[in-house]
């Protein structure tokens, strides 16, 4: 039997850090089936665009990325096969690459452009019908067979796009019944719920030695990130790093049981499903072996972790174990719902060594009247009390949130309540966003819609206030000492984030290194101490004072064995520039950078 020809694929990831995890699952599946992962989409046979579909700006970016990938095709190349993609499902084994699979076209450029991710899941056939530039639109349930589907597209017989359905209906209503159901052979696929193969044994590294930080009781993939194929029904088949950053997202759970009036996410991400603690710990150890130094625990709602496992304190028990993983110097939990932040969880988050001094709180507003219309809880008084209790545990913690202005029925008095709250909350970072309708949500049909020009006026007013408040908060850190995880070193400077800053969301810290460098130097992945000497908006300037923890020389590099950057956000030639104010997505589907 002749060997399958080499096929090259580029992955482009848009949206949030949860999508980054999903892309690394896809990369592992493709690498395990012989695909070469390439950085530049122009060099690929197939371009896989992991789309975002939460808000209008994100949808536009996704469409632009698909159009940009299509534009890389050579002149006269209209896609795979003589007749373009078909409408039928590929066979069980796919076409096996076909006679032309993996070969560059005479004109160069990719021959297949495929959409996956949230937008593809949410719109399915509708997106495929309106965007012929995409040769296939694949939902989450296609991920376990992604290699066969790409082979089919290259051979000219693409799988049919799915008809979207509410994924909350695919698992039991009762949370405690979901665990086993979500792991059944024919359950819906949950992206990013990665199960590292190994069957309870430690897989060796490429040189035959035991993997770094390994324990026989966990399932670890080898350090190269290449994993054994998984059978049908397995939630994941491993993970392959696509960036060399020491800050790495790790999924706690997926889906959400809340019914916020403005949010469509649960309908296409499904009901809340927690990963088992052993799976999360095994992946954390593997990531440490890959060079991870900070783990960012992501989900749609991290405070719901464990409720479907029958243990509401599961996160409180898991966090200290994650912080103790050798090689990991910081664990950061994001997407916290204020109404679910129990006192015992708050104490663990802010007093456990190795956890970031940080709270990512999804307030969304401060007026009780607006929050009730949003189908949320609390208000200014509750939120200020939460922050007071948090600062009693950790006075210098970093706190960030997002707010929406212009929600249907919002009055000038409601805006005043929000402004007053922000002035008193002393937050380090705030994303301010104007309300826009999302189809299929309760809010879209509500009375009392605010005029779009008024929404923009309110957004600009609150944004201006937030910029002043967060800049003042940063200035008050001058003279303090911060712990910075170094993500880049260049020109006598170290760049990274302090403990109160989430990478790519809350500003950063530039560390001035001593002339000639400190003894032993400073490298990417080192945790250093630095004294803050200046602030520029939410960004800090600091003077190096010492290395607290050096990146382990024995740990495998995240870029080893070809697992370097592959078409991730900010890399490759396909991803279009993100408009100002559009950053990583928060737990309710709104960008979470400082606008």
Coordinates of C-alpha atoms in Angstrom, one line a residue:
X1 CA 0.0 0.0 0.0
X2 CA 1.5 3.3 -1.1
X3 CA 2.0 5.9 1.7
X4 CA -0.5 8.7 1.9
X5 CA 0.9 11.9 0.3
X6 CA 1.9 14.7 2.6
X7 CA -0.8 17.3 3.1
X8 CA -0.2 20.7 4.6
X9 CA -2.6 22.6 6.7
X10 CA -2.6 26.1 8.3
X11 CA -4.8 26.9 11.3
X12 CA -6.1 30.5 11.8
X13 CA -7.7 31.1 15.2
X14 CA -10.0 34.0 16.0
X15 CA -11.8 35.0 19.1
X16 CA -11.1 33.9 22.7
X17 CA -8.6 31.7 24.4
X18 CA -11.1 28.9 24.5
X19 CA -10.8 28.8 20.7
X20 CA -7.0 28.6 21.1
X21 CA -7.5 25.3 23.0
X22 CA -9.9 24.0 20.4
X23 CA -7.4 24.8 17.6
X24 CA -4.7 22.9 19.5
X25 CA -7.0 19.9 19.7
X26 CA -7.6 20.1 15.9
X27 CA -3.8 20.4 15.4
X28 CA -3.2 17.2 17.4
X29 CA -5.8 15.3 15.4
X30 CA -4.3 16.4 12.1
X31 CA -0.7 15.8 13.1
X32 CA -1.6 12.3 14.3
X33 CA -3.0 11.6 10.8
X34 CA 0.1 12.8 9.0
X35 CA -0.7 16.4 8.2
X36 CA 2.1 18.9 8.2
X37 CA 1.3 22.1 10.2
X38 CA 2.6 25.2 8.4
X39 CA 2.8 28.8 9.5
X40 CA 1.9 30.5 6.3
X41 CA -1.6 29.9 4.8
X42 CA -0.1 30.5 1.4
X43 CA 2.0 27.4 1.7
X44 CA -0.9 25.2 2.8
X45 CA -3.1 22.8 0.9
X46 CA -5.9 23.5 3.3
X47 CA -6.6 26.5 5.5
X48 CA -8.7 25.8 8.6
X49 CA -10.3 29.0 10.0
X50 CA -11.5 28.6 13.6
X51 CA -14.1 31.3 13.6
X52 CA -15.7 33.4 16.4
X53 CA -19.5 34.1 16.3
X54 CA -20.3 36.0 19.5
X55 CA -20.8 39.6 18.4
X56 CA -21.1 41.4 15.1
X57 CA -17.5 42.6 15.0
X58 CA -16.2 39.1 15.7
X59 CA -18.4 37.6 13.0
X60 CA -17.1 40.2 10.5
X61 CA -13.5 39.3 11.4
X62 CA -14.2 35.6 10.8
X63 CA -15.7 36.3 7.4
X64 CA -12.8 38.6 6.5
X65 CA -10.4 35.8 7.5
X66 CA -12.2 33.3 5.3
X67 CA -12.2 35.7 2.3
X68 CA -8.5 36.5 2.9
X69 CA -7.7 32.8 2.8
X70 CA -9.8 32.4 -0.4
X71 CA -7.8 35.3 -1.9
X72 CA -4.6 33.3 -1.5
X73 CA -5.7 30.8 -4.1
X74 CA -3.8 31.0 -7.4
X75 CA -5.5 32.6 -10.5
X76 CA -8.1 30.3 -11.9
X77 CA -8.2 28.0 -8.9
X78 CA -11.8 27.8 -7.7
X79 CA -11.3 25.2 -5.1
X80 CA -10.7 21.5 -4.8
X81 CA -11.7 19.1 -7.5
X82 CA -13.0 19.8 -11.0
X83 CA -16.5 20.6 -9.9
X84 CA -15.8 22.2 -6.5
X85 CA -17.1 20.8 -3.2
X86 CA -20.0 18.5 -3.3
X87 CA -22.9 18.4 -0.9
X88 CA -22.7 14.8 0.1
X89 CA -21.1 13.4 3.3
X90 CA -17.7 11.8 2.9
X91 CA -17.4 8.1 3.6
X92 CA -16.4 6.6 6.9
X93 CA -12.7 6.6 5.9
X94 CA -12.8 9.7 3.7
X95 CA -11.3 9.6 0.2
X96 CA -7.8 9.0 1.5
X97 CA -6.4 12.1 0.0
X98 CA -7.2 11.2 -3.6
X99 CA -4.8 11.4 -6.5
X100 CA -4.2 15.1 -6.1
X101 CA -4.5 15.6 -2.3
X102 CA -1.6 17.4 -0.8
X103 CA -0.1 18.5 -4.1
X104 CA 0.3 22.2 -4.7
X105 CA -1.8 23.7 -7.5
X106 CA 0.1 24.9 -10.6
X107 CA -0.7 28.5 -9.5
X108 CA 0.2 27.9 -5.8
X109 CA -1.8 28.8 -2.8
X110 CA -4.3 26.7 -0.8
X111 CA -6.9 24.5 -2.5
X112 CA -9.3 24.3 0.4
X113 CA -10.7 26.8 2.8
X114 CA -12.7 25.4 5.6
X115 CA -14.6 27.1 8.4
X116 CA -14.9 25.6 11.9
X117 CA -15.5 27.1 15.3
X118 CA -18.4 29.0 16.9
X119 CA -19.6 30.9 13.8
X120 CA -19.6 27.6 11.8
X121 CA -21.4 25.8 14.6
X122 CA -23.9 28.6 15.1
X123 CA -24.9 29.1 11.4
X124 CA -24.0 25.9 9.6
X125 CA -25.7 25.6 6.3
X126 CA -26.8 29.2 6.3
X127 CA -23.2 30.3 6.4
X128 CA -22.2 27.8 3.7
X129 CA -24.9 29.0 1.4
X130 CA -24.0 32.7 1.8
X131 CA -20.2 32.3 1.7
X132 CA -19.3 30.1 -1.3
X133 CA -15.6 31.1 -0.7
X134 CA -15.6 28.5 2.1
X135 CA -15.4 25.0 0.6
X136 CA -16.9 23.5 3.8
X137 CA -18.5 24.7 7.0
X138 CA -18.0 22.2 9.8
X139 CA -19.5 22.1 13.3
X140 CA -18.1 20.8 16.5
X141 CA -19.3 17.3 15.9
X142 CA -17.0 17.1 12.9
X143 CA -13.8 17.6 14.9
X144 CA -13.1 13.9 15.7
X145 CA -13.0 13.2 11.9
X146 CA -11.4 16.5 10.9
X147 CA -8.6 14.8 8.9
X148 CA -11.1 12.8 6.8
X149 CA -13.2 15.8 6.2
X150 CA -10.3 17.9 4.9
X151 CA -9.2 15.0 2.7
X152 CA -12.8 14.9 1.3
X153 CA -12.7 18.6 0.6
X154 CA -9.3 18.3 -1.2
X155 CA -10.7 15.5 -3.3
X156 CA -13.8 17.6 -4.3
X157 CA -16.4 16.0 -2.1
X158 CA -17.0 18.1 0.9
X159 CA -19.2 17.0 3.8
X160 CA -22.6 18.6 4.0
X161 CA -22.9 21.5 6.4
X162 CA -25.1 20.8 9.4
X163 CA -28.4 22.4 10.3
X164 CA -27.8 24.2 13.6
X165 CA -29.7 23.2 16.6
X166 CA -29.8 24.2 20.2
X167 CA -27.0 22.2 21.8
X168 CA -28.5 22.5 25.2
X169 CA -31.0 19.9 24.1
X170 CA -28.3 17.3 23.4
X171 CA -27.5 16.4 27.0
X172 CA -29.7 15.8 30.1
X173 CA -31.2 18.8 31.8
X174 CA -30.0 17.7 35.2
X175 CA -26.3 18.7 35.6
X176 CA -25.4 15.5 37.6
X177 CA -26.6 13.3 34.7
X178 CA -24.4 15.0 32.2
X179 CA -21.0 13.6 33.1
X180 CA -21.5 10.1 31.9
X181 CA -23.8 11.2 29.1
X182 CA -21.1 13.6 27.7
X183 CA -18.6 10.7 27.6
X184 CA -20.9 8.2 25.9
X185 CA -19.9 6.8 22.5
X186 CA -22.4 8.9 20.5
X187 CA -22.5 12.1 22.7
X188 CA -22.1 15.5 21.1
X189 CA -18.4 16.5 20.8
X190 CA -17.2 19.0 23.3
X191 CA -14.2 20.9 21.8
X192 CA -11.1 21.3 24.0
X193 CA -12.1 18.6 26.5
X194 CA -8.8 16.9 25.8
X195 CA -8.0 13.4 27.0
X196 CA -4.3 12.8 26.7
X197 CA -3.7 9.2 25.6
X198 CA -1.6 6.7 27.5
X199 CA -4.0 4.4 29.3
X200 CA -2.5 5.3 32.7
X201 CA 1.1 4.9 31.7
X202 CA 3.7 7.6 31.2
X203 CA 4.6 8.0 27.5
X204 CA 8.3 8.6 26.9
X205 CA 9.8 11.7 25.5
X206 CA 11.4 11.5 22.0
X207 CA 14.8 10.5 23.5
X208 CA 13.3 7.6 25.5
X209 CA 13.4 9.2 28.9
X210 CA 10.2 9.7 31.1
X211 CA 8.3 12.9 30.3
X212 CA 9.2 15.8 32.5
X213 CA 7.0 16.3 35.6
X214 CA 5.4 13.0 34.9
X215 CA 3.5 10.8 37.4
X216 CA 2.5 7.2 36.6
X217 CA -1.0 7.8 37.8
X218 CA -1.9 10.3 35.0
X219 CA -2.3 10.1 31.3
X220 CA 0.4 12.2 29.6
X221 CA 1.2 12.7 26.0
X222 CA 4.8 12.8 24.9
X223 CA 6.6 16.1 24.9
X224 CA 6.5 16.5 21.1
X225 CA 2.7 16.9 21.3
X226 CA 2.1 14.1 18.8
X227 CA -0.5 11.7 20.2
X228 CA -2.1 8.4 19.5
X229 CA -5.3 8.6 17.4
X230 CA -8.5 8.3 19.4
X231 CA -11.5 6.2 18.4
X232 CA -15.0 7.5 17.9
X233 CA -16.8 8.9 20.9
X234 CA -13.6 9.9 22.7
X235 CA -13.9 13.5 23.9
X236 CA -10.4 14.5 22.7
X237 CA -7.3 13.1 21.2
X238 CA -4.6 15.2 22.7
X239 CA -3.2 18.7 22.2
X240 CA -0.4 20.1 20.1
X241 CA 0.9 23.5 21.1
X242 CA 0.6 26.2 18.4
X243 CA 2.5 28.9 20.1
X244 CA 5.6 29.1 22.3
X245 CA 4.1 31.5 24.9
X246 CA 4.7 30.6 28.5
X247 CA 1.1 31.7 29.2
X248 CA -1.3 28.9 28.2
X249 CA -5.1 28.5 28.4
X250 CA -6.5 25.3 29.9
X251 CA -10.1 24.4 29.7
X252 CA -12.0 23.7 33.0
X253 CA -15.4 23.3 31.4
X254 CA -17.6 24.2 28.4
X255 CA -21.1 25.5 28.0
X256 CA -23.3 27.5 30.3
X257 CA -26.6 26.9 32.2
X258 CA -27.3 30.6 32.7
X259 CA -29.9 32.3 30.6
X260 CA -28.7 35.9 30.3
X261 CA -31.1 37.7 28.0
X262 CA -28.4 39.1 25.7
X263 CA -26.3 36.0 25.2
X264 CA -26.5 33.3 22.5
X265 CA -23.5 31.3 23.6
X266 CA -25.3 28.4 25.4
X267 CA -27.4 27.7 22.3
X268 CA -24.3 26.7 20.3
X269 CA -21.8 25.8 23.1
X270 CA -24.4 23.8 25.0
X271 CA -25.1 23.1 28.6
X272 CA -22.4 23.3 31.3
X273 CA -20.1 20.3 31.3
X274 CA -17.1 20.1 33.7
X275 CA -13.9 18.2 32.9
X276 CA -12.9 15.7 35.5
X277 CA -10.1 17.0 37.8
X278 CA -7.8 14.2 36.8
X279 CA -8.1 15.2 33.2
X280 CA -7.3 18.8 34.0
X281 CA -4.3 17.9 36.1
X282 CA -2.9 15.6 33.5
X283 CA -3.1 18.3 30.9
X284 CA -1.6 20.8 33.2
X285 CA 1.4 18.5 33.8
X286 CA 1.8 18.0 30.1
X287 CA 1.6 21.7 29.4
X288 CA 4.3 22.3 32.1
X289 CA 6.5 19.8 30.2
X290 CA 5.8 21.9 27.0
X291 CA 7.2 25.0 28.7
X292 CA 4.0 26.5 30.2
X293 CA 4.6 28.7 33.2
X294 CA 1.2 30.3 33.7
X295 CA -2.1 28.4 33.3
X296 CA -5.1 30.5 32.5
X297 CA -8.2 28.4 33.4
X298 CA -10.9 29.2 30.9
X299 CA -14.6 28.2 30.4
X300 CA -17.9 29.9 29.7
X301 CA -18.5 30.1 33.5
X302 CA -15.7 28.9 35.8
X303 CA -17.7 29.4 39.0
X304 CA -20.0 26.6 37.9
X305 CA -17.2 24.1 37.7
X306 CA -18.0 20.9 39.5
X307 CA -21.8 21.2 39.8
X308 CA -22.3 18.4 37.3
X309 CA -19.7 16.4 39.1
X310 CA -21.7 16.4 42.3
X311 CA -19.2 18.7 44.1
X312 CA -19.8 22.4 44.3
X313 CA -16.3 22.8 45.9
X314 CA -14.5 21.0 43.1
X315 CA -12.7 24.1 42.0
X316 CA -11.6 25.0 45.5
X317 CA -10.0 21.5 45.7
X318 CA -8.5 21.6 42.2
X319 CA -6.8 25.0 42.3
X320 CA -4.2 24.2 45.0
X321 CA -3.3 21.0 43.1
X322 CA -2.8 22.9 39.8
X323 CA -0.7 25.5 41.6
X324 CA 1.5 22.7 42.9
X325 CA 2.3 21.3 39.4
X326 CA 6.1 21.4 39.0
X327 CA 7.2 24.1 36.5
X328 CA 4.0 26.1 36.9
X329 CA 4.5 29.4 38.7
X330 CA 1.1 31.0 38.4
X331 CA -2.5 29.8 37.9
X332 CA -5.2 32.4 36.8
X333 CA -8.9 31.7 36.8
X334 CA -11.1 33.8 34.5
X335 CA -14.8 34.1 33.7
X336 CA -16.1 34.3 37.3
X337 CA -19.8 35.0 37.8
X338 CA -20.2 37.3 40.9
X339 CA -23.5 35.6 41.9
X340 CA -21.8 32.2 42.1
X341 CA -18.6 33.4 43.9
X342 CA -19.0 31.6 47.2
X343 CA -17.0 33.0 50.2
X344 CA -15.0 29.7 50.5
X345 CA -14.0 29.9 46.8
X346 CA -13.1 33.6 47.1
X347 CA -10.8 32.7 50.0
X348 CA -9.1 29.9 48.0
X349 CA -8.6 32.2 45.0
X350 CA -7.0 35.0 46.9
X351 CA -5.0 33.1 49.6
X352 CA -3.6 30.1 47.9
X353 CA 0.2 30.4 47.0
X354 CA 0.7 30.2 43.3
X355 CA -2.6 31.6 42.3
X356 CA -2.7 35.0 40.5
X357 CA -3.8 37.9 42.7
X358 CA -6.6 38.5 40.4
X359 CA -10.4 38.4 39.9
X360 CA -12.1 38.5 36.5
X361 CA -15.7 39.4 37.4
X362 CA -18.5 39.4 34.9
X363 CA -20.5 42.4 36.3
X364 CA -22.0 43.6 33.0
X365 CA -23.8 46.5 34.7
X366 CA -24.4 47.9 38.2
X367 CA -28.1 49.0 38.1
X368 CA -30.3 46.3 39.7
X369 CA -33.1 47.2 37.3
X370 CA -30.9 46.6 34.2
X371 CA -29.4 43.5 35.6
X372 CA -32.9 42.0 36.2
X373 CA -33.8 42.7 32.6
X374 CA -30.6 41.0 31.6
X375 CA -31.7 38.0 33.7
X376 CA -28.7 38.5 36.0
X377 CA -28.4 39.1 39.8
X378 CA -26.9 41.6 42.1
X379 CA -26.2 45.3 41.7
X380 CA -23.9 48.1 42.8
X381 CA -24.2 47.4 46.5
X382 CA -23.6 43.6 46.1
X383 CA -20.6 44.1 43.8
X384 CA -19.0 46.7 46.0
X385 CA -19.4 44.4 49.0
X386 CA -17.8 41.5 47.0
X387 CA -14.8 43.7 46.2
X388 CA -14.5 44.9 49.8
X389 CA -14.4 41.3 51.0
X390 CA -11.9 40.4 48.3
X391 CA -9.5 43.3 49.2
X392 CA -9.8 42.3 52.9
X393 CA -8.2 39.0 51.9
X394 CA -5.7 40.5 49.4
X395 CA -5.4 44.3 49.4
X396 CA -3.4 44.7 46.1
X397 CA -5.4 42.3 44.0
X398 CA -6.1 43.0 40.4
X399 CA -9.8 43.2 39.5
X400 CA -11.3 43.5 36.0
X401 CA -14.8 43.4 34.5
X402 CA -16.9 44.2 31.5
X403 CA -20.0 46.4 31.2
X404 CA -22.7 46.8 28.6
X405 CA -24.4 50.2 28.0
X406 CA -27.6 50.7 26.1
X407 CA -29.4 47.5 27.0
X408 CA -33.1 47.8 26.2
X409 CA -34.9 49.8 28.9
X410 CA -31.7 51.4 30.2
X411 CA -32.3 55.0 31.5
X412 CA -30.1 57.9 32.2
X413 CA -30.5 57.1 35.9
X414 CA -29.2 53.5 35.2
X415 CA -26.1 55.0 33.5
X416 CA -25.6 57.2 36.6
X417 CA -25.7 54.2 38.8
X418 CA -23.1 52.4 36.6
X419 CA -20.9 55.5 36.6
X420 CA -21.1 55.8 40.4
X421 CA -20.2 52.2 40.8
X422 CA -17.2 52.4 38.5
X423 CA -15.9 55.4 40.4
X424 CA -16.1 53.5 43.7
X425 CA -15.0 50.0 42.5
X426 CA -11.4 50.9 41.8
X427 CA -11.0 48.3 39.0
X428 CA -7.7 47.7 37.2
X429 CA -9.3 47.1 33.8
X430 CA -12.8 47.4 32.3
X431 CA -14.2 46.5 28.9
X432 CA -17.0 48.9 27.9
X433 CA -19.3 47.8 25.1
X434 CA -22.4 49.1 23.5
X435 CA -25.4 46.7 23.4
X436 CA -26.3 45.2 20.0
X437 CA -29.0 42.6 19.3
X438 CA -28.0 39.0 18.9
X439 CA -30.5 36.9 17.0
X440 CA -32.2 34.2 19.0
X441 CA -31.8 36.0 22.3
X442 CA -34.6 37.3 24.6
X443 CA -33.2 40.8 24.6
X444 CA -33.5 41.1 20.8
X445 CA -37.3 41.0 21.2
X446 CA -37.5 43.3 24.2
X447 CA -39.3 46.7 24.2
X448 CA -37.4 49.8 25.1
X449 CA -34.5 49.6 22.6
X450 CA -32.2 52.5 23.0
X451 CA -31.3 54.6 19.9
X452 CA -28.0 53.4 18.4
X453 CA -26.6 57.0 18.5
X454 CA -27.5 57.2 22.1
X455 CA -25.8 53.9 22.8
X456 CA -22.6 55.1 21.2
X457 CA -22.8 58.3 23.2
X458 CA -23.1 56.4 26.4
X459 CA -20.3 54.0 25.5
X460 CA -18.0 56.8 24.7
X461 CA -18.8 58.6 27.9
X462 CA -18.3 55.5 30.1
X463 CA -15.1 54.5 28.2
X464 CA -13.6 58.0 28.8
X465 CA -14.3 57.6 32.5
X466 CA -12.9 54.1 32.6
X467 CA -9.7 55.2 30.9
X468 CA -9.2 57.8 33.6
X469 CA -10.0 55.5 36.5
X470 CA -7.9 52.6 35.4
X471 CA -4.9 54.9 34.6
X472 CA -5.2 56.4 38.1
X473 CA -5.4 52.9 39.5
X474 CA -2.2 51.9 37.7
X475 CA -0.4 55.1 38.9
X476 CA -1.1 54.0 42.5
X477 CA 1.0 50.9 41.9
X478 CA 4.1 53.1 41.4
X479 CA 6.6 52.3 44.1
X480 CA 5.2 48.8 44.7
X481 CA 6.9 45.5 43.7
X482 CA 5.2 43.2 41.2
X483 CA 6.0 39.7 40.0
X484 CA 6.2 39.6 36.2
X485 CA 6.2 36.5 34.0
X486 CA 8.5 37.3 31.1
X487 CA 7.1 36.6 27.7
X488 CA 9.7 38.4 25.6
X489 CA 13.2 39.8 26.0
X490 CA 14.6 42.3 23.6
X491 CA 16.8 45.4 23.7
X492 CA 17.6 45.3 27.4
X493 CA 13.9 45.0 28.3
X494 CA 11.7 42.2 29.5
X495 CA 8.0 42.2 28.5
X496 CA 5.2 40.4 30.3
X497 CA 2.4 40.7 32.7
X498 CA 2.3 41.2 36.5
X499 CA 0.1 39.1 38.6
X500 CA -2.8 41.5 38.4
X501 CA -2.7 41.6 34.6
X502 CA -4.2 39.0 32.3
X503 CA -2.2 38.6 29.1
X504 CA -3.8 40.3 26.1
X505 CA -6.6 41.8 28.1
X506 CA -5.5 44.0 31.0
X507 CA -2.3 45.8 30.0
X508 CA 1.3 44.7 30.4
X509 CA 4.5 45.4 32.2
X510 CA 7.8 46.4 30.7
X511 CA 10.8 45.6 32.9
X512 CA 14.1 47.5 32.5
X513 CA 16.9 45.0 32.9
X514 CA 20.4 46.0 34.3
X515 CA 23.0 47.0 31.8
X516 CA 24.7 43.9 30.6
X517 CA 21.9 41.8 32.1
X518 CA 21.6 40.3 35.6
X519 CA 23.8 37.3 36.6
X520 CA 22.4 34.3 34.7
X521 CA 20.4 36.6 32.4
X522 CA 16.6 36.7 32.0
X523 CA 14.8 34.4 29.7
X524 CA 11.3 33.9 28.4
X525 CA 9.4 32.0 31.1
X526 CA 11.3 33.5 34.0
X527 CA 9.3 35.0 36.9
X528 CA 11.0 38.2 38.0
X529 CA 10.5 40.8 40.7
X530 CA 10.4 44.4 39.6
X531 CA 9.7 47.8 41.2
X532 CA 7.1 49.9 39.4
X533 CA 8.5 53.3 38.5
X534 CA 5.9 54.6 36.0
X535 CA 2.6 53.9 34.4
X536 CA 1.3 54.6 30.8
X537 CA -2.4 54.1 31.0
X538 CA -2.9 50.6 32.4
X539 CA 0.6 49.5 31.4
X540 CA 3.4 49.6 33.9
X541 CA 7.1 50.4 33.6
X542 CA 9.3 48.7 36.3
X543 CA 12.9 48.2 37.3
X544 CA 14.3 44.7 37.6
X545 CA 15.1 43.6 41.1
X546 CA 15.7 39.9 40.9
X547 CA 14.7 36.5 39.4
X548 CA 12.2 34.6 41.5
X549 CA 11.9 31.4 39.5
X550 CA 13.8 30.5 36.3
X551 CA 12.1 28.6 33.5
X552 CA 13.2 24.9 33.8
X553 CA 16.0 24.1 31.5
X554 CA 14.9 20.4 31.5
X555 CA 11.4 21.1 30.3
X556 CA 10.8 20.6 26.6
X557 CA 10.4 23.8 24.6
X558 CA 6.9 24.4 23.3
X559 CA 8.4 24.8 19.9
X560 CA 10.0 21.4 19.8
X561 CA 9.2 18.8 17.2
X562 CA 7.6 21.2 14.9
X563 CA 5.1 22.5 17.4
X564 CA 5.9 26.1 17.0
X565 CA 3.4 28.9 16.0
X566 CA 1.0 27.7 13.3
X567 CA -1.5 30.3 12.1
X568 CA -2.5 31.3 15.6
X569 CA -3.9 34.8 16.2
X570 CA -1.3 37.3 15.2
X571 CA 0.6 34.8 13.0
X572 CA 0.4 33.8 9.4
X573 CA -0.9 35.8 6.5
X574 CA -4.7 35.2 6.7
X575 CA -5.8 36.8 10.0
X576 CA -7.0 40.4 9.3
X577 CA -6.3 43.1 11.8
X578 CA -8.8 43.2 14.8
X579 CA -10.6 46.5 15.1
X580 CA -10.0 48.7 18.1
X581 CA -11.9 47.5 21.2
X582 CA -12.3 43.9 20.0
X583 CA -10.2 41.6 22.2
X584 CA -10.5 38.2 23.8
X585 CA -14.1 37.2 24.6
X586 CA -15.5 37.1 28.1
X587 CA -17.9 34.5 29.5
X588 CA -20.9 36.1 28.0
X589 CA -19.5 36.6 24.6
X590 CA -18.3 40.2 24.7
X591 CA -14.7 41.2 24.0
X592 CA -12.8 41.6 27.2
X593 CA -10.0 44.0 26.6
X594 CA -10.0 47.6 27.8
X595 CA -11.9 49.4 25.1

